[in-house]
Coordinates of C-alpha atoms and ligand atoms in Angstrom, one line a residue:
X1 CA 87.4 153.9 141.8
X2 CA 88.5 157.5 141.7
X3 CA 85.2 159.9 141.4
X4 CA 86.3 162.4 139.3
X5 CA 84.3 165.0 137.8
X6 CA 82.0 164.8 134.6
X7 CA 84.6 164.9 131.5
X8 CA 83.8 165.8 128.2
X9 CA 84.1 162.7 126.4
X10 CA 81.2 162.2 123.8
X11 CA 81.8 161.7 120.2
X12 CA 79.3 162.6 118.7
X13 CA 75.5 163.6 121.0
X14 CA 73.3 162.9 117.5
X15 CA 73.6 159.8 116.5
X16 CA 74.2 158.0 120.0
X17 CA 70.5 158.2 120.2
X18 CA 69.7 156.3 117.4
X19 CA 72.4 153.2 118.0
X20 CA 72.1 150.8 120.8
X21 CA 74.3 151.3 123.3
X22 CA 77.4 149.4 124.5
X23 CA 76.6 147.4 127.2
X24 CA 79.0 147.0 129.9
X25 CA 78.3 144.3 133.0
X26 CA 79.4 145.4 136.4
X27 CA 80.4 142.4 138.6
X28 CA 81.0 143.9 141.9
X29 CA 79.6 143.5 145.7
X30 CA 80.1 147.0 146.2
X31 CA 76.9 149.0 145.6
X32 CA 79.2 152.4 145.9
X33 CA 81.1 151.4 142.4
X34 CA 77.6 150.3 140.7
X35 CA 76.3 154.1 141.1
X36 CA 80.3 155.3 140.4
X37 CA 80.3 153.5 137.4
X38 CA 76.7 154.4 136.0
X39 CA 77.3 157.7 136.2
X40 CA 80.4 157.9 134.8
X41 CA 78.9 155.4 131.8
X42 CA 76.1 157.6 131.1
X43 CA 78.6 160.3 129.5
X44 CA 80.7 157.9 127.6
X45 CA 80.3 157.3 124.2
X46 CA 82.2 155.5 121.5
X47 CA 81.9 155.2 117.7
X48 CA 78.0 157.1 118.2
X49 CA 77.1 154.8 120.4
X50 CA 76.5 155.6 124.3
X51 CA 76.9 153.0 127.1
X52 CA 74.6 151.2 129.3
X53 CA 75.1 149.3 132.8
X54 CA 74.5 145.5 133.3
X55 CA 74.6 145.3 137.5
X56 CA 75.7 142.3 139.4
X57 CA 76.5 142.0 142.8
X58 CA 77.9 138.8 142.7
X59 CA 80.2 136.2 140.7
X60 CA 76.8 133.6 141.0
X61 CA 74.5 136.6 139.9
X62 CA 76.5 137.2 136.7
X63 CA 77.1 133.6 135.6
X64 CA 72.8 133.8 135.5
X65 CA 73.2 136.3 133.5
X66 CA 76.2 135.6 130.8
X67 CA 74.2 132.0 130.3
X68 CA 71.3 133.9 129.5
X69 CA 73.0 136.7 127.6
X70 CA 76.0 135.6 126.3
X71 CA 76.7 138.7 124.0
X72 CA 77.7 141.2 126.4
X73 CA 81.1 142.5 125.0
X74 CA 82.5 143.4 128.2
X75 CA 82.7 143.3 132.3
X76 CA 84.5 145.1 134.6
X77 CA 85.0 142.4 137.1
X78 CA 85.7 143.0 141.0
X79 CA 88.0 140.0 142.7
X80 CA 86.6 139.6 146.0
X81 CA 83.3 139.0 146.6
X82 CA 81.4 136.3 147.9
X83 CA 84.4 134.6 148.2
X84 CA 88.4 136.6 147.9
X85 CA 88.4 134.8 144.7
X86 CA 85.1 134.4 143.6
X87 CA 86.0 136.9 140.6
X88 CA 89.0 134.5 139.3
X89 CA 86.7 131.4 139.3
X90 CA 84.4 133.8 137.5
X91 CA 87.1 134.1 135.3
X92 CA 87.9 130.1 134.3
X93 CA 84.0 129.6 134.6
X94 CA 83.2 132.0 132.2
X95 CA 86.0 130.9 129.1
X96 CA 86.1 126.9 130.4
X97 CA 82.2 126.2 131.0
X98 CA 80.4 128.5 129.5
X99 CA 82.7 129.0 126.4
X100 CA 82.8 132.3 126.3
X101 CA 86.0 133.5 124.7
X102 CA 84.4 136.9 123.0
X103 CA 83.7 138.9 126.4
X104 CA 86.6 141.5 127.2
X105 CA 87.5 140.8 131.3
X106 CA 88.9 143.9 132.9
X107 CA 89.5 142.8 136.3
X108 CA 89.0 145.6 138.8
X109 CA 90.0 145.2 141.9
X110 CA 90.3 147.0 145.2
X111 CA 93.0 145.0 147.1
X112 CA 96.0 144.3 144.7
X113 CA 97.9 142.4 147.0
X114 CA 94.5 139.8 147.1
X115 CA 95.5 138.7 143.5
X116 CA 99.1 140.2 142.4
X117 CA 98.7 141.7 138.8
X118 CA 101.5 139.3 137.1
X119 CA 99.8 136.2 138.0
X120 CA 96.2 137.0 137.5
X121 CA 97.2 138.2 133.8
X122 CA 99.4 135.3 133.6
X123 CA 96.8 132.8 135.1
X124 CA 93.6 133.6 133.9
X125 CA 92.3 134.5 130.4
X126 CA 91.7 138.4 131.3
X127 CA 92.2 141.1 129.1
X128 CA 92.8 143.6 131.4
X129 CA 93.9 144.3 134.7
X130 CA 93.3 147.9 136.8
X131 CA 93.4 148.6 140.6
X132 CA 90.0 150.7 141.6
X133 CA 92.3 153.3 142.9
X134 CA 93.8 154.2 139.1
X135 CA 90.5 153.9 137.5
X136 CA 90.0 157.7 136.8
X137 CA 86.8 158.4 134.6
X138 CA 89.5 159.0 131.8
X139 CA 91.2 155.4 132.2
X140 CA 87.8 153.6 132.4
X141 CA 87.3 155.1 129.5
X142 CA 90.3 154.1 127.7
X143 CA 90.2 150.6 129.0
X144 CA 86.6 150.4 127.9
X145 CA 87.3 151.3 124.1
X146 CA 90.4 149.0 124.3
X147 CA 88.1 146.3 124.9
X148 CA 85.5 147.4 123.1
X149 CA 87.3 147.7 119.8
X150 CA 89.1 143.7 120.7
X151 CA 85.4 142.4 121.1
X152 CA 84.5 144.3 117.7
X153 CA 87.0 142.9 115.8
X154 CA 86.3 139.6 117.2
X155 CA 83.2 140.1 116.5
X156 CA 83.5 141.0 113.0
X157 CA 85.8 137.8 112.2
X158 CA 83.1 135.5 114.1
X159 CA 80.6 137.3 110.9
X160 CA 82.8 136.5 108.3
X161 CA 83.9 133.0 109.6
X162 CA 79.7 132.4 110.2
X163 CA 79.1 133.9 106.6
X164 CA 82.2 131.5 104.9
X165 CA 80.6 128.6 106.5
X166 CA 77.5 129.4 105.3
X167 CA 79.2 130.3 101.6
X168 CA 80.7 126.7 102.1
X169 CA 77.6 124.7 103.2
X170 CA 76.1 126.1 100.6
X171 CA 78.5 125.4 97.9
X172 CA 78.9 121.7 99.4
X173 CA 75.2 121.4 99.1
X174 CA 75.5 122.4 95.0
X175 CA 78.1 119.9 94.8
X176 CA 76.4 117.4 95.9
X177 CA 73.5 118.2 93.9
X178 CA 75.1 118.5 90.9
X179 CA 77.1 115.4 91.7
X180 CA 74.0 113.7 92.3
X181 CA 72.7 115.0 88.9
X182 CA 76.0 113.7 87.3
X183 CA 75.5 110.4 88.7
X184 CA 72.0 110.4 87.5
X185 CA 72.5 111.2 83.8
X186 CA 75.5 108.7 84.2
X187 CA 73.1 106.3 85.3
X188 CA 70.9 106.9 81.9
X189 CA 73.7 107.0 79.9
X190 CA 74.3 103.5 81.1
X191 CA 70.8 102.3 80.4
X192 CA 70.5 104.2 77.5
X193 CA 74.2 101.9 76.1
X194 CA 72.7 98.7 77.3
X195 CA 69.0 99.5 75.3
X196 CA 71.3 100.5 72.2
X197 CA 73.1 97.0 73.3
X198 CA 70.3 94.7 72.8
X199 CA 68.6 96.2 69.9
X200 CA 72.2 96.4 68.5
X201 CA 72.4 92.3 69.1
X202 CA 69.0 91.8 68.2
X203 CA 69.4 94.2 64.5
X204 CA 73.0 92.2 64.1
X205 CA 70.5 88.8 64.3
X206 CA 67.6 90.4 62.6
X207 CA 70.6 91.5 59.5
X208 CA 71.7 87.5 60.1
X209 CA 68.9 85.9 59.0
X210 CA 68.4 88.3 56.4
X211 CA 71.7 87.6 54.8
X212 CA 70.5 83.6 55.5
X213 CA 67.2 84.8 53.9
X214 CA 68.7 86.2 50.7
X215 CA 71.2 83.5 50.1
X216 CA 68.1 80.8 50.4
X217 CA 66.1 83.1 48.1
X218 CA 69.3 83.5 45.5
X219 CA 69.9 79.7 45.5
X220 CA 66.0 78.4 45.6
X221 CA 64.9 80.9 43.3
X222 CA 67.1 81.1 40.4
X223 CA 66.8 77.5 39.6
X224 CA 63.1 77.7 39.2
X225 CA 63.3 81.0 37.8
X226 CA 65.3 79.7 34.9
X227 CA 63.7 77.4 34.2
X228 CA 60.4 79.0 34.1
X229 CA 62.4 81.2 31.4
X230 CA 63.9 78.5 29.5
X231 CA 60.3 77.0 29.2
X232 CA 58.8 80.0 28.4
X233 CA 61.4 80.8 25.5
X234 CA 60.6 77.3 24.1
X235 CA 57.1 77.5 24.1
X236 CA 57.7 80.8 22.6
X237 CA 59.5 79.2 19.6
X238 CA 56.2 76.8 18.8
X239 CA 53.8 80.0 20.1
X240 CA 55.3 82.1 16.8
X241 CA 53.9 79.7 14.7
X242 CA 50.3 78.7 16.2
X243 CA 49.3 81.1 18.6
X244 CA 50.3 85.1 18.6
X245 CA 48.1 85.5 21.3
X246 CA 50.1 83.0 23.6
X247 CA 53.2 84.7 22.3
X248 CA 52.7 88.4 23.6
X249 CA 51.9 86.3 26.9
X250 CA 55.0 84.3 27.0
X251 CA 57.1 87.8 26.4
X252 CA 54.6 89.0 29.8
X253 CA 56.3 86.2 31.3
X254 CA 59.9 86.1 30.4
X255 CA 60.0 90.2 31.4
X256 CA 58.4 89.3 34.8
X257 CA 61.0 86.4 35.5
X258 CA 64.1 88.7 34.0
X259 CA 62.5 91.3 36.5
X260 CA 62.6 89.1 39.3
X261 CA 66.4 87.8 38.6
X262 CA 67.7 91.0 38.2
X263 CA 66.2 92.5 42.2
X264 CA 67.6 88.9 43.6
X265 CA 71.0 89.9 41.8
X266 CA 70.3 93.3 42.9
X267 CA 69.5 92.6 46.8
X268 CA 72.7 90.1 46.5
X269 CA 74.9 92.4 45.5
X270 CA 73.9 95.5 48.0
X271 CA 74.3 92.8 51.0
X272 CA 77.2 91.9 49.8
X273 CA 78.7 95.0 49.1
X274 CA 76.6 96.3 52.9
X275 CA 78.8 93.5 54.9
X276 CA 82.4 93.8 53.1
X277 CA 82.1 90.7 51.4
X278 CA 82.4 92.0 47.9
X279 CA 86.1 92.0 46.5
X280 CA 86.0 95.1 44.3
X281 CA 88.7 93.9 41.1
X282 CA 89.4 96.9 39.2
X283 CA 90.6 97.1 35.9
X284 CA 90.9 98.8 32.3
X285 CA 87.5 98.4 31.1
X286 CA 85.6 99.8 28.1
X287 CA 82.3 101.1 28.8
X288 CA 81.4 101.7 25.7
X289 CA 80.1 97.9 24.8
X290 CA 78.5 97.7 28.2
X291 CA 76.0 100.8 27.7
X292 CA 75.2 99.6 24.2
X293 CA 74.4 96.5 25.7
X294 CA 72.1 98.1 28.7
X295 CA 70.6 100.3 26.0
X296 CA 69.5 97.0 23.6
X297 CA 68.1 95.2 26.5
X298 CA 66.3 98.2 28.0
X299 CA 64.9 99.0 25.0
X300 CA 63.7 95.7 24.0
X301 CA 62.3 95.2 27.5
X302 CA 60.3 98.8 27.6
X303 CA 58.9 97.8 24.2
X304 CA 60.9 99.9 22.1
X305 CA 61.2 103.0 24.1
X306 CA 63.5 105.8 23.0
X307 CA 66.9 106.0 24.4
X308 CA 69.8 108.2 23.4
X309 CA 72.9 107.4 23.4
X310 CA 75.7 109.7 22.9
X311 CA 79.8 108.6 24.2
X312 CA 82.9 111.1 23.8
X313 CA 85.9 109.2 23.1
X314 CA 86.6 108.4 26.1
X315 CA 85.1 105.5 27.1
X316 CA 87.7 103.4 29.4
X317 CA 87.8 103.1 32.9
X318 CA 88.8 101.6 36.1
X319 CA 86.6 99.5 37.5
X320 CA 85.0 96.3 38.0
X321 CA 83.7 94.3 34.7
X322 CA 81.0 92.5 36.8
X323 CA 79.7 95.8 39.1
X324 CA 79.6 98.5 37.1
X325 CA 77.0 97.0 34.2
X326 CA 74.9 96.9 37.7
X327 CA 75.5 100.6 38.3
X328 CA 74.1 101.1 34.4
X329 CA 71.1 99.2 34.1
X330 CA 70.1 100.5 37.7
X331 CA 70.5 104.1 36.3
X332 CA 68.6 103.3 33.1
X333 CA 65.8 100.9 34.8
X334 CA 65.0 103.9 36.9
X335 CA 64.7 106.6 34.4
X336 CA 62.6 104.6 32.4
X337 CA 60.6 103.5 34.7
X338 CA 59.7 107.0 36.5
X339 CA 59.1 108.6 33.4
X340 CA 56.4 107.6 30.5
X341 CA 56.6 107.7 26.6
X342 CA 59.2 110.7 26.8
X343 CA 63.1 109.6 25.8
X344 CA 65.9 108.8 27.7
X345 CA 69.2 110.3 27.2
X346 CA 72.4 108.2 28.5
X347 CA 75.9 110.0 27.9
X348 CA 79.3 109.3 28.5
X349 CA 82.1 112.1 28.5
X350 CA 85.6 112.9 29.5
X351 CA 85.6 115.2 32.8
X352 CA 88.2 116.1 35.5
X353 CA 90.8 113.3 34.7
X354 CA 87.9 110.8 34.6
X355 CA 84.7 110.3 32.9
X356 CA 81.2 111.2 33.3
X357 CA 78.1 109.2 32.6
X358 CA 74.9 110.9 32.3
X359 CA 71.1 109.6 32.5
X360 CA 68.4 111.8 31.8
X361 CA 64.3 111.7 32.0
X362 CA 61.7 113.2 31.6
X363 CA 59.6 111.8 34.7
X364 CA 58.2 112.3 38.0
X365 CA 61.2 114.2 39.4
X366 CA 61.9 113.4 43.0
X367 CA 60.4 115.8 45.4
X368 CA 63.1 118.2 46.9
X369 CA 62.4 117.1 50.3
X370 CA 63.2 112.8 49.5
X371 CA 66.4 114.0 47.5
X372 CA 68.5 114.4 50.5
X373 CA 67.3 110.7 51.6
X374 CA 67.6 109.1 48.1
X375 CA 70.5 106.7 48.5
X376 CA 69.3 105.0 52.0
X377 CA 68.7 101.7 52.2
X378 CA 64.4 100.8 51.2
X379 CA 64.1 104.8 51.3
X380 CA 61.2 105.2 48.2
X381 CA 60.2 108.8 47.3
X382 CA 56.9 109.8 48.2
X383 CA 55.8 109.7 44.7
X384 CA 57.1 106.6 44.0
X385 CA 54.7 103.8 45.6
X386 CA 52.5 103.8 42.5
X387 CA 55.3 102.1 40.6
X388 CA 56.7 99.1 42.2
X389 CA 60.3 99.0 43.1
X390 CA 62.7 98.2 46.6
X391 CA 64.6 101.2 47.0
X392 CA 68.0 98.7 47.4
X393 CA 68.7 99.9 44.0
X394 CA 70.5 103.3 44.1
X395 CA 71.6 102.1 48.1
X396 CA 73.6 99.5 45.4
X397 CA 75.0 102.3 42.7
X398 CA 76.2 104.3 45.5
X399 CA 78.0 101.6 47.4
X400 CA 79.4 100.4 44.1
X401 CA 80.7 104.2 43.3
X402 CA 82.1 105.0 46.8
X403 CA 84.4 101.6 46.3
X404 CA 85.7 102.7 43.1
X405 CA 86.7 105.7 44.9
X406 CA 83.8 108.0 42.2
X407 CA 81.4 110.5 42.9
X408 CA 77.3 110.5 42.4
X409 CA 75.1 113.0 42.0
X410 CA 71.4 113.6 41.6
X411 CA 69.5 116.7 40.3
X412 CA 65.9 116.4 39.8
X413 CA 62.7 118.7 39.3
X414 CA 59.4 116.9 40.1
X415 CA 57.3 116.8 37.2
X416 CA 59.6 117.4 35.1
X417 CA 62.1 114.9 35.1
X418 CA 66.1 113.2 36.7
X419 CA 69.7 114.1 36.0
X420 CA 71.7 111.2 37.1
X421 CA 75.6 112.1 37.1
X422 CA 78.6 109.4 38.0
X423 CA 81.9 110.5 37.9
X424 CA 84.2 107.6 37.6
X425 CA 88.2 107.7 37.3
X426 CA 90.0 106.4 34.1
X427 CA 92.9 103.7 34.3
X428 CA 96.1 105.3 35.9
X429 CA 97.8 105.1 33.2
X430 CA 95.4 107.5 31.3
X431 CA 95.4 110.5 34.3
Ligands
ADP1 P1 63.3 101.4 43.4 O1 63.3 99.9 43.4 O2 62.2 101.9 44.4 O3 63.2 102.1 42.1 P2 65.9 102.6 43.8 O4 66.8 102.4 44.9 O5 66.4 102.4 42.5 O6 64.6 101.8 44.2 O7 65.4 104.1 43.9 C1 65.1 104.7 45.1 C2 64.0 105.7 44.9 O8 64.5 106.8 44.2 C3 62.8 105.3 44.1 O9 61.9 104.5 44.8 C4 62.3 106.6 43.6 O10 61.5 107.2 44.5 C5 63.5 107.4 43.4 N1 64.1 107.4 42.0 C6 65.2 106.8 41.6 N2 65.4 107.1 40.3 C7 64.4 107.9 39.9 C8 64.1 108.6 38.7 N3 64.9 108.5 37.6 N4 63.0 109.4 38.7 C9 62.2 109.6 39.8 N5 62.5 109.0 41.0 C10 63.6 108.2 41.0

């Protein structure tokens, strides 16, 4: 080590105080080069940071303390000590056992020909290699910022690669929390099918024996039915000329069983129509006979209650002869009965290359917030449940309407009363 005098080679004085400073470990038997080196350290500084001395006097001394203090960026490492080569097995002991691959090694030896420069750098993992004799304070200096500014970069990539580990532990950690939420609302999705499964199978049974229900009530009922009317109508024919009394009771009678055949042929129908099983035959067909018709018979059975009826002269169209006289009476049966001693007004007219049929009361109205709900299935306004009824019949008129590819509509005002509007088409050959 050549002692030279103190050079000027601070940065800057200021803030050197305020950083810790580099420190360097001396590995060398030679107590000469420890005080050499310290006072040579002690005016260093680099990148505002001064320098401070790590002393050992022995390979076996510093391996106590690189395990203990692994983060030393650099020693300046004498050859021969304990040993002539206790320095080289320093060397392998240091990057092999200990792992330490971030320390700068400048190898600083006093007898060259000991450990021959080309195959020391060659052999071991050293970063540098200077004779004592060429180590001015100026070299040291230079070697130390060489190494200093390697172990800084190392440094500074060992940061990064800690911080992208961390980035991606942290990112696999999200992915498997979000896969583990996936998998979760999978998992419910899965139950949730297999609930809407079963009550699926048991509502297809449920609608089964319905259908079986119905078709027992059509066939069971209508035979007693009719002939409950057709006894009723006789004893009606003898009541005229005995009893009036008995008569006006035998009318009671014959309304209450037409009542109850037309909601079977009503429920019929709607399941029928509900399922597919209704054949929809259209054809030319007059409406005009078929409202008179509802009119006579709604008018008889309300006791003579006042219905208009007014028809443009258009009055053919294309439907089916056998469902839409349902779609009439249904329209008619309802505006008579949700409204009381005020008329009725039923109209037919030509409209947008079809017709239009109109039926008008006076009634209860249906509260805004039932209108939207009207046509479902058993769906009953709010102030309906006074009356009686099923709420399968406007469920029927709109299925019947949809297949003969028409329009409904409803506009009502409760209190004051229904607009019922069906748009039907005319036969083709009268668009
Ligand atoms: P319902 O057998 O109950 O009369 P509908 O299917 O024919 O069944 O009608 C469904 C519901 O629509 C009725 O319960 C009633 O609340 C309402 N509604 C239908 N027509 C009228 C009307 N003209 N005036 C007032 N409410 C009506």
């Amino acid at each position: 080590m050549a002692a030279s005098a103190p050079l000027k080679l601070r940065e800057r004085k200021g803030a050197a105080a305020a950083l810790p400073p580099w420190r360097v470990l001396v590995v060398d038997d030679d107590e000469q080069v420890h005080a050499m080196t310290g006072v040579l350290l002690r005016d260093f500084s680099f990148e505002g940071r001064g320098f401070s001395m790590v002393s050992a006097h022995s390979a076996a001394e510093a391996t106590a303390i690189l395990q203990t203090d692994p983060n030393i960026p650099v020693v300046l490492l004498d050859v021969v000590m304990e040993t002539p080569d206790s320095g080289l097995r320093l060397v392998r002991h240091l990057r092999d056992d200990l792992k330490n691959h971030d320390i700068r090694i400048i190898l600083r030896t006093g007898q060259p020909g000991e450990a021959p420069e080309r195959d020391v750098v060659v052999g071991y993992d050293v970063n540098d290699y200077k004779a004592k004799s060429e180590l001015t304070a100026q070299k040291l200096f230079t070697a130390l910022v060489g190494a200093l500014r390697a172990w800084r970069d190392i440094d500074t990539i060992n940061r990064l690669n800690r911080q992208l580990l961390q980035s991606n532990e942290q990112l696999e950690m999200k992915v498997a929390e979000r896969t583990a939420e996936l998998v979760e609302s999978h998992d419910a999705l899965i139950r949730a099918k297999e609930r809407a499964e079963v009550a699926l199978e048991r509502e297809t049974s449920a609608k089964g024996q319905l259908r079986q229900f119905l078709s027992m009530v059509s066939h069971e009922f209508r035979t007693p039915l009719a002939i409950i009317d057709s006894a009723a109508q006789m004893l009606m024919m003898r009541a005229t000329k005995v009893d009036s009394g008995m008569l006006t009771r035998l009318e009671t009678i014959r309304g209450a069983v037409s009542r109850l055949i037309d909601l079977i042929g009503t429920c019929l129908a709607d399941e029928q129509l509900e399922t597919g099983r209704m054949i929809v035959q259209e054809q030319a067909l007059d409406l005009a006979p078929i409202l008179r018709a509802a009119v006579a018979h709604h008018q008889a059975a309300s006791g003579g209650r006042q219905i208009e009826l007014e028809m443009g002269r258009t009055t053919q169209v294309w439907g089916d002869s056998n469902l839409l006289p349902l779609v009439v009476n249904n329209l008619l049966s309802n505006a008579l009965k949700y409204s009381k001693d005020t008329p009725v007004s039923v109209r037919l007219r030509a409209s947008h290359g079809g017709v239009t049929l109109s039926v008008r009361d006076h009634g209860i109205g249906i509260p805004a917030t039932d209108q939207d709900r009207i046509f479902e299935r058993f769906y009953r306004a709010g102030n309906a449940h006074k009356l009686s009824g099923s709420g399968i019949g406007l469920h029927m008129v709109k299925q019947i309407v949809d297949l003969h590819g028409g329009s409904i509509a409803l506009e009502s005002t409760e209190n004051q009363g229904t607009l019922v509007t069906v748009h039907l088409r005319t036969p083709p050959r009268d668009r």
